[in-house]
Coordinates of C-alpha atoms in Angstrom, one line a residue:
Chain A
X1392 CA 14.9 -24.7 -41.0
X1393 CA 12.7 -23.7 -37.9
X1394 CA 11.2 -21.1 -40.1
X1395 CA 10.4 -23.1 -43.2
X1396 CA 8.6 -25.8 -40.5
X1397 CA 6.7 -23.4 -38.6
X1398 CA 5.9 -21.3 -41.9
X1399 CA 4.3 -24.4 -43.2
X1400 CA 2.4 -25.3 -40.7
X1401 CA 1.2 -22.0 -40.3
X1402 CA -0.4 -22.1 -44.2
X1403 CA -1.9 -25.7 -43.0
X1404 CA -4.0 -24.2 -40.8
X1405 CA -4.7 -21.0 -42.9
X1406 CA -3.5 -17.9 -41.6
X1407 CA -1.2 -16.0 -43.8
X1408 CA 2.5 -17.0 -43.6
X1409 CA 3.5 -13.3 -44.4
X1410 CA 1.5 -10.3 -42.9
X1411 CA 0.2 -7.7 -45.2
X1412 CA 3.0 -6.0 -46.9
X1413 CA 3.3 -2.9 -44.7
X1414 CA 3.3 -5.0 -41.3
X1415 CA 1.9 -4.6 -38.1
X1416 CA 1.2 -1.3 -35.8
X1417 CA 3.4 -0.5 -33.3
X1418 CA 1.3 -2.3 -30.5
X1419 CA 1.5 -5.6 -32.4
X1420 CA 4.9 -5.5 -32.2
X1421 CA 4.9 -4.3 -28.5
X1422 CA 1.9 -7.7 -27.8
X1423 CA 4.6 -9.8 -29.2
X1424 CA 6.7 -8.9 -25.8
X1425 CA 3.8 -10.4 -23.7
X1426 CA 3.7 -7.3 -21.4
X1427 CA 2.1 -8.5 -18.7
X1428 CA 4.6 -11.7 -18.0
X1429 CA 6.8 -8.7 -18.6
X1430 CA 5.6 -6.9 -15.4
X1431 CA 5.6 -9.8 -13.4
X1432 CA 9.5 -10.1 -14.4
X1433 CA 10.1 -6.8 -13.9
X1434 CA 8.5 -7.1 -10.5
X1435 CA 10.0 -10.5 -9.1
X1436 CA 13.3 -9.0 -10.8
X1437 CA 13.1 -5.8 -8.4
X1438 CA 12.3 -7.6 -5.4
X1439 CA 15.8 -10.4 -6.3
X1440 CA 17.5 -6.3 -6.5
X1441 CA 16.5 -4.7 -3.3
X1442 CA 16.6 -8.0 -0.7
X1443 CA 20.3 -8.7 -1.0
X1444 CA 20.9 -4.9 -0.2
X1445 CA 23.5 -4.3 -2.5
X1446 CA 25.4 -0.8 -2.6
X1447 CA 24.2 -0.6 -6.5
X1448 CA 24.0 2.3 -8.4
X1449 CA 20.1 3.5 -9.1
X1450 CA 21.0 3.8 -12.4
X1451 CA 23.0 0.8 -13.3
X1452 CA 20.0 -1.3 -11.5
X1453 CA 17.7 0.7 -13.4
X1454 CA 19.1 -0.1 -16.7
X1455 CA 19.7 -3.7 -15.6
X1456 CA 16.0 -4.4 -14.8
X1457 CA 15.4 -2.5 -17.9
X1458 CA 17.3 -4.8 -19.6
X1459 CA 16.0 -8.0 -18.4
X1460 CA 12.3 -6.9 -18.7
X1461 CA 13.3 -6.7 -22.8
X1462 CA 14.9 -9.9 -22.5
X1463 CA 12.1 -11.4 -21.0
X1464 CA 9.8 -9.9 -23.5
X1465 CA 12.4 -11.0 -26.3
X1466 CA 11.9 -14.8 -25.4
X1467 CA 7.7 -14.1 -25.3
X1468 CA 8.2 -13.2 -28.6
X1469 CA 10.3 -16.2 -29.7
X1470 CA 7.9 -18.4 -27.8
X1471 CA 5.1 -16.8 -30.3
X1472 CA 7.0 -17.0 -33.6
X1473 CA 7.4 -21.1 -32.4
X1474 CA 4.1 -21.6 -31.3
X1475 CA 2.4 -19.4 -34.0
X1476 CA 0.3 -22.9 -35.1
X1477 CA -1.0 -23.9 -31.7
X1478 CA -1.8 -20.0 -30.9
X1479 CA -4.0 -20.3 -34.1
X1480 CA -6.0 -22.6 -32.6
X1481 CA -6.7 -21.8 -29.0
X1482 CA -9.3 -19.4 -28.3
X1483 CA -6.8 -18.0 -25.8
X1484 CA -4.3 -16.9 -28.0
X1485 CA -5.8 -16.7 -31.5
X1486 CA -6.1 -13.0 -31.9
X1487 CA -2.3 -12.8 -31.0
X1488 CA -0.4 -10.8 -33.8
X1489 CA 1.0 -14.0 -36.0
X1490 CA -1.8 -16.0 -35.7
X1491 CA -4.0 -13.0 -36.7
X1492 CA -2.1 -12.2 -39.3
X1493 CA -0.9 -8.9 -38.4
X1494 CA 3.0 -9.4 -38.2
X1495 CA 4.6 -12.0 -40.4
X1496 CA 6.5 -14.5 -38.4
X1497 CA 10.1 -13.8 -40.3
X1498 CA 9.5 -10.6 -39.1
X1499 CA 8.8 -11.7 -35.3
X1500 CA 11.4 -14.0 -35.6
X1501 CA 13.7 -11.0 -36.1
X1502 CA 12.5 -8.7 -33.9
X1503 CA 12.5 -11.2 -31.1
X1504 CA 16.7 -12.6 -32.2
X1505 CA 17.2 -8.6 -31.9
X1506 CA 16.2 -7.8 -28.6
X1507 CA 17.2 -11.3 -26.8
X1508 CA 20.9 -10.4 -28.4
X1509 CA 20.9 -6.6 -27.4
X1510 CA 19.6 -7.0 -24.2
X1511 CA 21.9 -10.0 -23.1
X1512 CA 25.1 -7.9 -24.8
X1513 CA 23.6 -4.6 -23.2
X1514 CA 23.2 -6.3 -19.8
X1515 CA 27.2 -7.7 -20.0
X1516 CA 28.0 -4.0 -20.9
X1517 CA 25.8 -2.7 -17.7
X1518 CA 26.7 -4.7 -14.9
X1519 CA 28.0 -7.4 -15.1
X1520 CA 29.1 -11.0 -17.4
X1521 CA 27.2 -13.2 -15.2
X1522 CA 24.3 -11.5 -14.9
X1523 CA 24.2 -11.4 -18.7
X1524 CA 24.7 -15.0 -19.3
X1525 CA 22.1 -16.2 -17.0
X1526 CA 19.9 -13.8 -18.7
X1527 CA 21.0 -15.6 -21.9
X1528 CA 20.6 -18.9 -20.4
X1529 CA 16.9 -17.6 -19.2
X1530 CA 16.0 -16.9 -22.9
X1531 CA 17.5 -20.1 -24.5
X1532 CA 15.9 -22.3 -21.6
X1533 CA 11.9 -20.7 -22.6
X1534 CA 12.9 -19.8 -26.0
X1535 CA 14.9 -23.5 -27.1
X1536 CA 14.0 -25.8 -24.5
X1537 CA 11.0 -25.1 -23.0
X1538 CA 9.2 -24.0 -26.4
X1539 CA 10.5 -26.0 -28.9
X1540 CA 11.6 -28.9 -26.9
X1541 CA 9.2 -29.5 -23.7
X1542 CA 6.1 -27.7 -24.6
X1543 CA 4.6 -30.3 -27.3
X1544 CA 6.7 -33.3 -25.8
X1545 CA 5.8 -33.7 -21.8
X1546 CA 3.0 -33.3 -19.2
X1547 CA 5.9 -31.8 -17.3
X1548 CA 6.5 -29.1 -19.5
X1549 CA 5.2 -26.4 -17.2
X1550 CA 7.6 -27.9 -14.8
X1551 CA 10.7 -27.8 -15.6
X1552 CA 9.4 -24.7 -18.5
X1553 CA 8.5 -22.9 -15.3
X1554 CA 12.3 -22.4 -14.4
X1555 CA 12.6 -19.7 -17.2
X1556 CA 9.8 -17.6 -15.6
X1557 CA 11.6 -18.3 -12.0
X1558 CA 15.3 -17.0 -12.9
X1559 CA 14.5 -13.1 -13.1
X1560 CA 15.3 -12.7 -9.2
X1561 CA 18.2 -14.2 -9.7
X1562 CA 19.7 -12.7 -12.8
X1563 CA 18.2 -9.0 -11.1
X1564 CA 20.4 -10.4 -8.0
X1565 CA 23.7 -11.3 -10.6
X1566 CA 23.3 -7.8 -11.6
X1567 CA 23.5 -5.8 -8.3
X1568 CA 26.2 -8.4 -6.3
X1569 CA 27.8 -9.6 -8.9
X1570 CA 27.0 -13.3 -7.3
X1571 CA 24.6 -15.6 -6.9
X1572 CA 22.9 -15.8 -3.1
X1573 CA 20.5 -17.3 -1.0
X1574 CA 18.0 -15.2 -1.5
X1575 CA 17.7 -15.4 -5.1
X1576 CA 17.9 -18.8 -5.3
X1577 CA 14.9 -18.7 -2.3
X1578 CA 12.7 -16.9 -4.7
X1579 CA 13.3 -18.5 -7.8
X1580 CA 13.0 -21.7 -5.9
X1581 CA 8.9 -20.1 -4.7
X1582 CA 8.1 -19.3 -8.2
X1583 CA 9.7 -22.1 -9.4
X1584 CA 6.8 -24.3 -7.2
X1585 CA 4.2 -22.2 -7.6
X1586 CA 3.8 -22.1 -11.6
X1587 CA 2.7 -26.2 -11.7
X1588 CA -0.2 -25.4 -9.5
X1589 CA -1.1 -21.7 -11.4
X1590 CA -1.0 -23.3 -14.7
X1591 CA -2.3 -26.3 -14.0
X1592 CA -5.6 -24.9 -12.7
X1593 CA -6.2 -23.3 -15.9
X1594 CA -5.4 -26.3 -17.7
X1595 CA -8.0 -28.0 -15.8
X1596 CA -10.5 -25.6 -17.4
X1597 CA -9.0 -25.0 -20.9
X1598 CA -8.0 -29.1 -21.1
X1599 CA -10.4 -28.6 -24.5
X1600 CA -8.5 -26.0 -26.2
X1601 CA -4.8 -27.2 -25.5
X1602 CA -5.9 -30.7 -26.5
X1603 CA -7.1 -29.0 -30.0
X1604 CA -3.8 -27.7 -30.0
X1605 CA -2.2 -31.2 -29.0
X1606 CA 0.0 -29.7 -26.2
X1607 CA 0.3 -32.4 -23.7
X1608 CA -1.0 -30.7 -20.4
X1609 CA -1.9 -32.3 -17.5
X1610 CA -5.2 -32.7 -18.2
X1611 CA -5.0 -34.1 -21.0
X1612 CA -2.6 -36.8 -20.4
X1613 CA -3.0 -38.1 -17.4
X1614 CA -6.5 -36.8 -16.6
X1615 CA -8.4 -33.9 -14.6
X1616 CA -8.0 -36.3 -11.2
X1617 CA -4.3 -36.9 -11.5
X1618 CA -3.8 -33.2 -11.9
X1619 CA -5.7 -32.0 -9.1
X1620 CA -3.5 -34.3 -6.9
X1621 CA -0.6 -32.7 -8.3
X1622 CA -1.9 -29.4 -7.9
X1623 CA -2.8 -30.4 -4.2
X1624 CA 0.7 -31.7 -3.2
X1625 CA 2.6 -28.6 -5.0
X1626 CA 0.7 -26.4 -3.1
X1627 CA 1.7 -28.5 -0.2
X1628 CA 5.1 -27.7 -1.0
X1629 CA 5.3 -24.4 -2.2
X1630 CA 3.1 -22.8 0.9
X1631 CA 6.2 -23.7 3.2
X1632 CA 9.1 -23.0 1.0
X1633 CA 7.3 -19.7 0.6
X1634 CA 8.0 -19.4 4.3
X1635 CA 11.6 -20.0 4.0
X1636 CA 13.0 -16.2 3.7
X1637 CA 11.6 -15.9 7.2
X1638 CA 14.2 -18.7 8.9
X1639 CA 16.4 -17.2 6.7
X1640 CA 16.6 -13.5 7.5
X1641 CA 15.0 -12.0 4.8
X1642 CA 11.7 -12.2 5.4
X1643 CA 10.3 -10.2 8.4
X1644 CA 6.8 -9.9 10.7
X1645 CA 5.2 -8.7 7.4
X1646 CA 6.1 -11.1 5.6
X1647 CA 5.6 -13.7 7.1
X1648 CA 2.0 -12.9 8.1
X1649 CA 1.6 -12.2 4.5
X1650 CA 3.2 -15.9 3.4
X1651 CA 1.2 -17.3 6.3
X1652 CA -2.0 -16.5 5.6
X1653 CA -2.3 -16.3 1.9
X1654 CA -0.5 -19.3 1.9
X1655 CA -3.4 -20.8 4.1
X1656 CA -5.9 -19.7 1.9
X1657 CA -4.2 -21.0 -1.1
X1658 CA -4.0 -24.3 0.5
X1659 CA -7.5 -24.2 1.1
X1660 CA -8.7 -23.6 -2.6
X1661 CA -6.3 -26.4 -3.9
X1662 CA -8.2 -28.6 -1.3
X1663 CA -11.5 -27.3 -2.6
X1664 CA -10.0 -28.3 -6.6
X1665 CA -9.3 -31.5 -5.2
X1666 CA -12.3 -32.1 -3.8
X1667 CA -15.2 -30.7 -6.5
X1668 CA -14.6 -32.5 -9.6
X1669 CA -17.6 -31.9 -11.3
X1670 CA -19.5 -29.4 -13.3
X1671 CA -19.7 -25.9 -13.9
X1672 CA -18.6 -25.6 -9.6
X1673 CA -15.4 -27.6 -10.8
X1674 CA -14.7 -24.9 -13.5
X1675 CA -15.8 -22.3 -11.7
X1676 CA -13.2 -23.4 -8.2
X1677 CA -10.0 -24.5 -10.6
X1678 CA -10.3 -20.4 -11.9
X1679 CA -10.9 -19.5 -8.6
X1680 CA -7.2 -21.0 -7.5
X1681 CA -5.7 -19.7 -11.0
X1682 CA -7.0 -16.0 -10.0
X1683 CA -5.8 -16.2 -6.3
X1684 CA -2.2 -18.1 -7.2
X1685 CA -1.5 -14.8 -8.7
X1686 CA -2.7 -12.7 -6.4
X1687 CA -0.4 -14.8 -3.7
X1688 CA 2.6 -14.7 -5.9
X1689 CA 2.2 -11.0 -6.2
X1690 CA 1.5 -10.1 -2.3
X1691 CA 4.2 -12.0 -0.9
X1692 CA 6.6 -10.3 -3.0
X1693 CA 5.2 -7.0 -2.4
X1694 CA 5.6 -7.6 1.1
X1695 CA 9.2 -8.4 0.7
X1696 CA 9.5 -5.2 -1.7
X1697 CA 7.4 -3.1 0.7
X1698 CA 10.1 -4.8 3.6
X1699 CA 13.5 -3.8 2.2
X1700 CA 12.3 -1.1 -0.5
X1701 CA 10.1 0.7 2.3
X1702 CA 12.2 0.2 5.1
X1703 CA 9.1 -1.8 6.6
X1704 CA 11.4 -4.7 7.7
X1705 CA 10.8 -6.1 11.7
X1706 CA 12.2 -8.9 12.9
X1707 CA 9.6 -12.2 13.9
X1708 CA 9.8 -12.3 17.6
X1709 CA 11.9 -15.2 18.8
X1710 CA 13.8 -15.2 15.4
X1711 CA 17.3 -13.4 14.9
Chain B
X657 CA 14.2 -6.3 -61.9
X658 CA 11.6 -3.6 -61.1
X659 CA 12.6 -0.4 -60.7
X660 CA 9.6 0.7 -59.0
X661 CA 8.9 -0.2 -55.5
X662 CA 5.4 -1.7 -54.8
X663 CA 3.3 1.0 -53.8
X664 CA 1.8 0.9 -50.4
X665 CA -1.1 2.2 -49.6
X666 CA -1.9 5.0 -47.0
X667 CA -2.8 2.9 -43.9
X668 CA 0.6 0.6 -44.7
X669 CA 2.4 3.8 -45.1
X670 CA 1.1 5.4 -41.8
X671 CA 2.3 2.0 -40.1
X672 CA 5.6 2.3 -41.2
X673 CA 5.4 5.8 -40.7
X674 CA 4.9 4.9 -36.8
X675 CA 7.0 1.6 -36.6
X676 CA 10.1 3.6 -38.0
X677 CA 8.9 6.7 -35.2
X678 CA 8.7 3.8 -32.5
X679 CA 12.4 2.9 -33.6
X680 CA 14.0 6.7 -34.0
X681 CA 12.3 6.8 -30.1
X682 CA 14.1 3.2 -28.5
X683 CA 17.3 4.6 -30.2
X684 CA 17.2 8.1 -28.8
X685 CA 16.3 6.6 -25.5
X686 CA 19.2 3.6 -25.4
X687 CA 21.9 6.7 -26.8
X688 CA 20.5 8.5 -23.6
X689 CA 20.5 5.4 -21.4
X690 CA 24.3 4.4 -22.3
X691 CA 25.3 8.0 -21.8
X692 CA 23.8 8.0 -18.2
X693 CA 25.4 4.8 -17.6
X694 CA 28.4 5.4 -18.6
X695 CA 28.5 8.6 -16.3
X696 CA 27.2 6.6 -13.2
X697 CA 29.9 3.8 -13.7
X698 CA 33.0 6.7 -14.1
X699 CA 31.4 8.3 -10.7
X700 CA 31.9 11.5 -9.4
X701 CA 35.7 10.8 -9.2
X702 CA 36.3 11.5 -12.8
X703 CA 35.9 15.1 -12.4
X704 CA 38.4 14.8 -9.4
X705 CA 41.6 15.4 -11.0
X706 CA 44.2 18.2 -12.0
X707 CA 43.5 20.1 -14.8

């Protein structure tokens, strides 16, 4: 039934419902794994292995993060089968394969049920049950709930949408300690606050294109103002919580200067969204905090990676 | 029903050409991966034992 919807209302707006007989290259297929959410998974997902310390094998966690970067790419690609008529019509994500033409969606539908089933079965096989069915319940909550349910539906759907992209630690944790711990649930609780902010800020700047689309962003429902107060008081949050593996032992004197600072200057450039509302300046300052929001994301983590996977790990004075 | 296939032509059968490569590679590699797997979760123990 979700194929016969989304095939018609792919022919509505004119791309072809079935590729080309012959189908796509092999790079389409591999674009359909979005592979750079891919490596931010596989990235956040090493970090959730190496901070609890677990005795795990190399090769077991090797194969596990294996596994969870295709399951993560398998729920990208069931997120683009879905969303094939919106991506047609964003400049964004038109030259994507289905939109484009170049894979038919029947066919990404497949390839994406294959891989989210073999990597959450493979996963189980690897290490361990739970670990695989939080990886399940990863893909079903972007896949299901987030794509087909919250995405068209609510200006909160990056919100609660964002707790998909925030799970990899602590499936990557499941998988090395066979539990769930602090730690993970520390990071995915970081990620989980900083995605409102780093999408929002582009949604600010392409309000245009996703109200073409009709996706209810920010922006576009409850205006460019009411967003970058939200943006401004989730930054508020998450530049503290970021701070919390230092009270709780995992973070050390890198990592905290890291969290600290970056966290500053994040804080400063949602103030600056907040503040310039109009023109070009306002475009040009909601990209600037889009482009740095990564770049935070990333560096803390690499300081925790570069921490316990370096052996770079000192205490902060004055903590135990 | 037809007997003959539709024909494709040379481009569509170089991408299947490569698309069933890309395949024949991801099984070779999982067949390799489940094989190391499998020898890292027996351990070194398994070749511990009387003959």
């Amino acid at each position: 039934m979700a194929t016969l919807t989304t095939t018609l209302a792919v022919d509505e707006i004119g791309f072809p419902a079935r590729a080309e007989a012959g189908g796509g290259e092999v790079r389409d297929y591999l674009a359909l794994l979005k592979p750079r959410v891919m490596v931010l998974v596989v990235f956040t997902a090493l970090v959730g292995m190496l901070v609890p310390h677990a005795a795990a094998n190399p090769v077991i966690a090797g194969a596990s993060l294996l596994m969870i970067a295709i399951g993560a790419g398998a729920s990208g690609c069931l997120n683009m089968w879905w969303d094939a008529d919106i991506d047609a019509v964003m400049s964004r994500t038109r030259t994507r394969p289905i939109p484009a033409g170049r894979i038919a969606p029947d066919s990404a539908l497949a390839f994406g049920l294959t891989l989210s089933i073999g990597s959450v079965l493979a996963l189980g096989l690897i290490a361990n049950w739970l670990a695989s069915g939080l990886l399940a319940f990863t893909i079903v909550f972007y896949a299901v709930l987030y794509s087909m349910g919250l995405k068209r539906r609510t200006d909160q759907n990056i919100v609660i949408g964002g707790l998909a992209g925030a799970l990899p630690p602590v499936v990557a944790e499941a998988a090395v300690t066979g539990s769930v711990g602090v730690a993970g649930l520390t990071l995915c609780l970081i990620i989980f606050l900083w995605t409102p902010p780093h999408f929002w800020a582009l949604a600010l700047v392409k309000s245009e294109d996703y109200a073409r689309a009709g996706i209810p962003m920010m922006p576009n429902v409850r205006g460019p103002d009411a967003t970058r107060t939200h943006i401004l008081v989730y930054s508020l949050i998450v530049v503290p919580v970021a701070l919390l593996p230092v009270p709780l032992g995992f973070g050390g004197l890198l990592y905290a200067i890291v969290a600290g600072v970056l966290g500053l200057a994040m804080l400063a450039l949602a103030v600056k969204v907040y503040r310039v509302r109009v023109g070009d300046e306002a475009s040009r300052v909601a990209m600037q905090l889009f482009g740095f929001s990564i770049l935070y994301l990333f560096a803390i983590f690499a300081a925790l990676l570069a921490e316990h996977g370096l052996g770079l790990f000192r205490s902060v004075p004055g903590l135990l | 029903m037809d007997p003959t296939p539709p024909l494709l032509t040379p481009e569509q059968a170089r991408r299947r050409r490569m698309r069933s490569l890309a395949i024949a590679l991801a099984l070779g590699f999982m067949v390799l991966l489940f094989y190391a797997v499998t020898i890292a979760k027996l351990g070194p123990q398994v070749l511990n034992r009387p003959l």
